[in-house]
């Protein structure tokens, strides 16, 4: 069964910490995505990557960066976590049209 | 940028009822997805449509490209169908662009 795996289900971090959210897919997909989901706002695209070492900004990239050193792994980095980054973070991957989502990481910044 | 509208936002129904959730979008698309999210859970892809109709068990998804509208139907609804249902569209081709999401429909099926 194909999978997108996010390393943590729940995470609590302090304001100002550097936070890494990891996502791994086993489907050899070229495209990977990071979304955040907030009540009333739905899912919004933070960053995506269409190849190793390639990245593109999504709709809300401010305060985030990403890294894709290997095809199967796409990391989201919060350089200095802030309370307004408390959210559910979802990773997804795709090849052409089909998308597979991870289970999500609920991040709380205190 | 595509605007995706879902209705209703919230829906409470009794077990066994036929459920319809609607999705409209503003710009032509290459594919439309229906997604399901259980409380605290990740997102599961139910259907991907570019035309016509698809059926999987008690779930049916239809799309009308000319009217820019899709519907998700649940027949013989059950409490385990309680979840948030999200419509998402992709406007470009190739898969590199992300999806644009509706805000979701929160469905509760009461026994």
Tab-separated table of C-alpha atoms in Angstrom:
chain	number	residue	atom	x	y	z
A	1	UNK	CA	0.000	0.000	0.000
A	2	UNK	CA	1.422	3.353	-1.031
A	3	UNK	CA	2.163	5.796	1.720
A	4	UNK	CA	3.004	9.328	2.639
A	5	UNK	CA	4.416	9.312	6.146
A	6	UNK	CA	4.742	12.361	8.371
A	7	UNK	CA	7.195	11.880	11.188
A	8	UNK	CA	5.120	13.295	14.036
A	9	UNK	CA	1.399	13.263	14.691
A	10	UNK	CA	1.503	15.857	17.467
A	11	UNK	CA	4.222	18.364	18.239
A	12	UNK	CA	4.535	21.108	20.850
A	13	UNK	CA	7.291	23.698	20.406
A	14	UNK	CA	8.265	26.964	22.043
A	15	UNK	CA	8.191	30.362	20.365
A	16	UNK	CA	11.475	31.043	18.610
A	17	UNK	CA	12.471	27.393	18.199
A	18	UNK	CA	13.539	26.030	14.821
A	19	UNK	CA	11.079	23.296	13.856
A	20	UNK	CA	11.470	20.546	11.264
A	21	UNK	CA	8.467	18.670	9.885
A	22	UNK	CA	9.430	15.622	7.860
A	23	UNK	CA	7.505	13.888	5.096
A	24	UNK	CA	8.504	10.698	3.285
A	25	UNK	CA	6.732	9.009	0.356
A	26	UNK	CA	7.398	5.565	-1.056
A	27	UNK	CA	5.731	5.997	-4.454
A	28	UNK	CA	8.601	7.556	-6.421
A	29	UNK	CA	6.433	10.658	-6.978
A	30	UNK	CA	8.081	13.717	-8.488
A	31	UNK	CA	5.805	16.269	-6.831
A	32	UNK	CA	5.490	16.921	-3.129
A	33	UNK	CA	3.504	19.563	-1.253
A	34	UNK	CA	3.139	21.116	2.175
A	35	UNK	CA	-0.246	22.515	3.205
A	36	UNK	CA	-1.544	23.991	6.419
A	37	UNK	CA	-5.137	23.635	7.525
A	38	UNK	CA	-6.901	26.150	9.758
A	39	UNK	CA	-10.539	26.370	10.830
A	40	UNK	CA	-12.542	28.579	8.507
A	41	UNK	CA	-9.654	28.913	6.040
A	42	UNK	CA	-9.376	25.367	4.734
A	43	UNK	CA	-6.133	24.025	3.321
A	44	UNK	CA	-3.586	26.439	1.933
A	45	UNK	CA	-0.432	25.636	-0.009
A	46	UNK	CA	2.831	26.637	1.679
A	47	UNK	CA	5.464	25.232	-0.678
A	48	UNK	CA	5.765	22.551	-3.296
A	49	UNK	CA	8.577	20.753	-5.057
A	50	UNK	CA	8.547	19.143	-8.500
A	51	UNK	CA	12.005	17.599	-8.338
A	52	UNK	CA	14.978	17.056	-6.072
A	53	UNK	CA	16.449	20.376	-4.913
A	54	UNK	CA	13.640	22.284	-6.676
A	55	UNK	CA	11.065	24.272	-4.732
A	56	UNK	CA	8.323	26.757	-5.450
A	57	UNK	CA	6.428	29.074	-3.139
A	58	UNK	CA	2.772	28.446	-2.636
A	59	UNK	CA	0.165	30.865	-1.358
A	60	UNK	CA	1.540	31.397	2.168
A	61	UNK	CA	5.327	30.800	2.245
A	62	UNK	CA	6.208	33.538	4.757
A	63	UNK	CA	7.941	32.170	7.840
A	64	UNK	CA	8.643	28.811	6.237
A	65	UNK	CA	11.335	27.184	4.150
A	66	UNK	CA	11.657	23.710	2.642
A	67	UNK	CA	14.306	21.198	1.732
A	68	UNK	CA	14.263	18.364	-0.770
A	69	UNK	CA	17.618	16.640	-0.913
A	70	UNK	CA	16.190	13.244	-1.887
A	71	UNK	CA	13.200	12.421	-4.051
A	72	UNK	CA	11.322	10.636	-1.301
A	73	UNK	CA	11.743	13.243	1.427
A	74	UNK	CA	10.340	16.779	1.684
A	75	UNK	CA	10.989	18.772	4.841
A	76	UNK	CA	9.169	21.870	6.058
A	77	UNK	CA	11.201	24.200	8.266
A	78	UNK	CA	9.906	26.869	10.588
A	79	UNK	CA	12.978	29.038	11.081
A	80	UNK	CA	11.666	30.711	14.248
A	81	UNK	CA	8.334	29.295	15.340
A	82	UNK	CA	5.592	31.738	16.264
A	83	UNK	CA	2.193	31.200	17.841
A	84	UNK	CA	0.413	32.033	14.571
A	85	UNK	CA	2.033	28.943	13.077
A	86	UNK	CA	-0.003	26.721	15.362
A	87	UNK	CA	-1.895	24.621	12.852
A	88	UNK	CA	-2.408	21.229	11.235
A	89	UNK	CA	0.266	20.580	8.598
A	90	UNK	CA	-0.381	18.137	5.785
A	91	UNK	CA	2.077	16.722	3.300
A	92	UNK	CA	1.006	15.298	-0.065
A	93	UNK	CA	2.667	13.802	-3.096
A	94	UNK	CA	1.582	13.286	-6.696
A	95	UNK	CA	2.893	12.142	-10.044
A	96	UNK	CA	0.358	13.400	-12.553
A	97	UNK	CA	-3.214	13.733	-11.312
A	98	UNK	CA	-3.531	11.455	-8.308
A	99	UNK	CA	-2.711	12.834	-4.875
A	100	UNK	CA	-1.831	10.948	-1.701
A	101	UNK	CA	-1.937	12.740	1.650
A	102	UNK	CA	-0.135	12.072	4.887
A	103	UNK	CA	-1.927	11.803	8.222
A	104	UNK	CA	-0.997	15.317	9.274
A	105	UNK	CA	1.072	16.879	12.044
A	106	UNK	CA	-0.748	19.002	14.581
A	107	UNK	CA	1.769	21.616	15.677
A	108	UNK	CA	1.210	23.791	18.719
A	109	UNK	CA	3.575	26.702	19.344
A	110	UNK	CA	3.498	27.991	22.915
B	1	UNK	CA	-6.921	31.725	-9.184
B	2	UNK	CA	-9.738	29.255	-8.887
B	3	UNK	CA	-12.429	29.868	-6.308
B	4	UNK	CA	-13.978	26.729	-4.859
B	5	UNK	CA	-17.294	26.929	-3.037
B	6	UNK	CA	-18.867	24.056	-1.136
B	7	UNK	CA	-22.375	23.739	0.221
B	8	UNK	CA	-23.634	23.134	2.755
B	9	UNK	CA	-20.935	24.030	5.281
B	10	UNK	CA	-22.565	21.844	7.934
B	11	UNK	CA	-25.004	18.989	7.539
B	12	UNK	CA	-26.637	16.814	10.182
B	13	UNK	CA	-28.760	13.894	9.003
B	14	UNK	CA	-30.257	10.682	10.294
B	15	UNK	CA	-28.803	7.284	9.570
B	16	UNK	CA	-30.080	5.943	6.265
B	17	UNK	CA	-30.660	9.311	4.611
B	18	UNK	CA	-29.369	10.157	1.150
B	19	UNK	CA	-26.713	12.860	1.383
B	20	UNK	CA	-25.638	15.372	-1.267
B	21	UNK	CA	-22.688	17.743	-0.975
B	22	UNK	CA	-22.080	20.301	-3.704
B	23	UNK	CA	-18.957	21.938	-5.091
B	24	UNK	CA	-18.668	24.801	-7.582
B	25	UNK	CA	-15.529	26.296	-9.029
B	26	UNK	CA	-14.855	29.408	-11.059
B	27	UNK	CA	-12.217	28.453	-13.631
B	28	UNK	CA	-11.818	25.438	-15.906
B	29	UNK	CA	-9.979	22.540	-14.311
B	30	UNK	CA	-7.962	19.485	-15.244
B	31	UNK	CA	-9.173	17.393	-12.306
B	32	UNK	CA	-11.431	17.548	-9.251
B	33	UNK	CA	-10.905	15.579	-6.064
B	34	UNK	CA	-13.256	14.635	-3.298
B	35	UNK	CA	-11.452	14.102	-0.002
B	36	UNK	CA	-12.546	12.807	3.390
B	37	UNK	CA	-11.089	13.830	6.721
B	38	UNK	CA	-12.121	12.198	9.994
B	39	UNK	CA	-11.698	14.171	13.250
B	40	UNK	CA	-8.014	14.384	14.148
B	41	UNK	CA	-7.145	12.308	11.120
B	42	UNK	CA	-5.354	12.680	7.873
B	43	UNK	CA	-6.992	13.137	4.517
B	44	UNK	CA	-8.127	10.270	2.336
B	45	UNK	CA	-8.741	10.713	-1.358
B	46	UNK	CA	-12.197	9.360	-2.266
B	47	UNK	CA	-12.443	10.245	-5.941
B	48	UNK	CA	-10.597	12.010	-8.684
B	49	UNK	CA	-12.793	13.155	-11.581
B	50	UNK	CA	-12.240	14.897	-14.851
B	51	UNK	CA	-15.624	14.037	-16.387
B	52	UNK	CA	-18.776	12.022	-15.839
B	53	UNK	CA	-19.461	9.943	-12.797
B	54	UNK	CA	-17.668	7.526	-10.455
B	55	UNK	CA	-19.051	5.120	-7.873
B	56	UNK	CA	-17.361	3.378	-4.982
B	57	UNK	CA	-19.569	1.434	-2.614
B	58	UNK	CA	-22.193	3.840	-1.235
B	59	UNK	CA	-20.372	6.906	-2.569
B	60	UNK	CA	-21.094	8.491	-5.938
B	61	UNK	CA	-19.322	11.514	-7.408
B	62	UNK	CA	-20.465	13.410	-10.478
B	63	UNK	CA	-19.040	16.345	-12.359
B	64	UNK	CA	-20.507	18.720	-14.948
B	65	UNK	CA	-17.616	20.433	-16.689
B	66	UNK	CA	-19.815	22.933	-18.564
B	67	UNK	CA	-21.525	24.082	-15.364
B	68	UNK	CA	-18.298	23.897	-13.296
B	69	UNK	CA	-20.063	21.863	-10.659
B	70	UNK	CA	-19.582	18.568	-8.882
B	71	UNK	CA	-21.631	16.630	-6.355
B	72	UNK	CA	-20.780	13.927	-3.854
B	73	UNK	CA	-23.630	11.615	-2.870
B	74	UNK	CA	-23.770	9.140	-0.016
B	75	UNK	CA	-26.506	6.536	-0.137
B	76	UNK	CA	-27.816	4.757	2.997
B	77	UNK	CA	-25.708	7.016	5.223
B	78	UNK	CA	-24.167	5.597	8.378
B	79	UNK	CA	-22.641	7.216	11.501
B	80	UNK	CA	-19.184	6.134	10.325
B	81	UNK	CA	-19.662	8.495	7.342
B	82	UNK	CA	-19.412	11.407	9.787
B	83	UNK	CA	-16.417	13.427	8.642
B	84	UNK	CA	-15.399	16.576	6.816
B	85	UNK	CA	-15.709	16.249	3.040
B	86	UNK	CA	-13.483	18.509	0.997
B	87	UNK	CA	-13.627	19.360	-2.683
B	88	UNK	CA	-10.328	20.292	-4.338
B	89	UNK	CA	-9.506	21.281	-7.897
B	90	UNK	CA	-6.404	21.468	-10.018
B	91	UNK	CA	-6.413	24.015	-12.798
B	92	UNK	CA	-3.151	23.238	-14.543
B	93	UNK	CA	-1.663	20.089	-15.992
B	94	UNK	CA	1.328	17.988	-15.061
B	95	UNK	CA	0.748	17.657	-11.350
B	96	UNK	CA	3.308	20.165	-10.133
B	97	UNK	CA	0.804	22.804	-9.107
B	98	UNK	CA	-0.988	22.381	-5.843
B	99	UNK	CA	-4.710	21.927	-5.377
B	100	UNK	CA	-7.188	24.663	-4.509
B	101	UNK	CA	-9.498	23.519	-1.750
B	102	UNK	CA	-13.017	24.280	-0.686
B	103	UNK	CA	-13.533	24.969	3.004
B	104	UNK	CA	-15.165	21.595	3.545
B	105	UNK	CA	-18.565	20.246	4.549
B	106	UNK	CA	-18.855	18.968	8.103
B	107	UNK	CA	-21.213	15.975	7.983
B	108	UNK	CA	-22.720	14.348	11.071
B	109	UNK	CA	-24.851	11.230	10.711
B	110	UNK	CA	-26.900	10.502	13.805
B	111	UNK	CA	-27.956	6.940	14.640
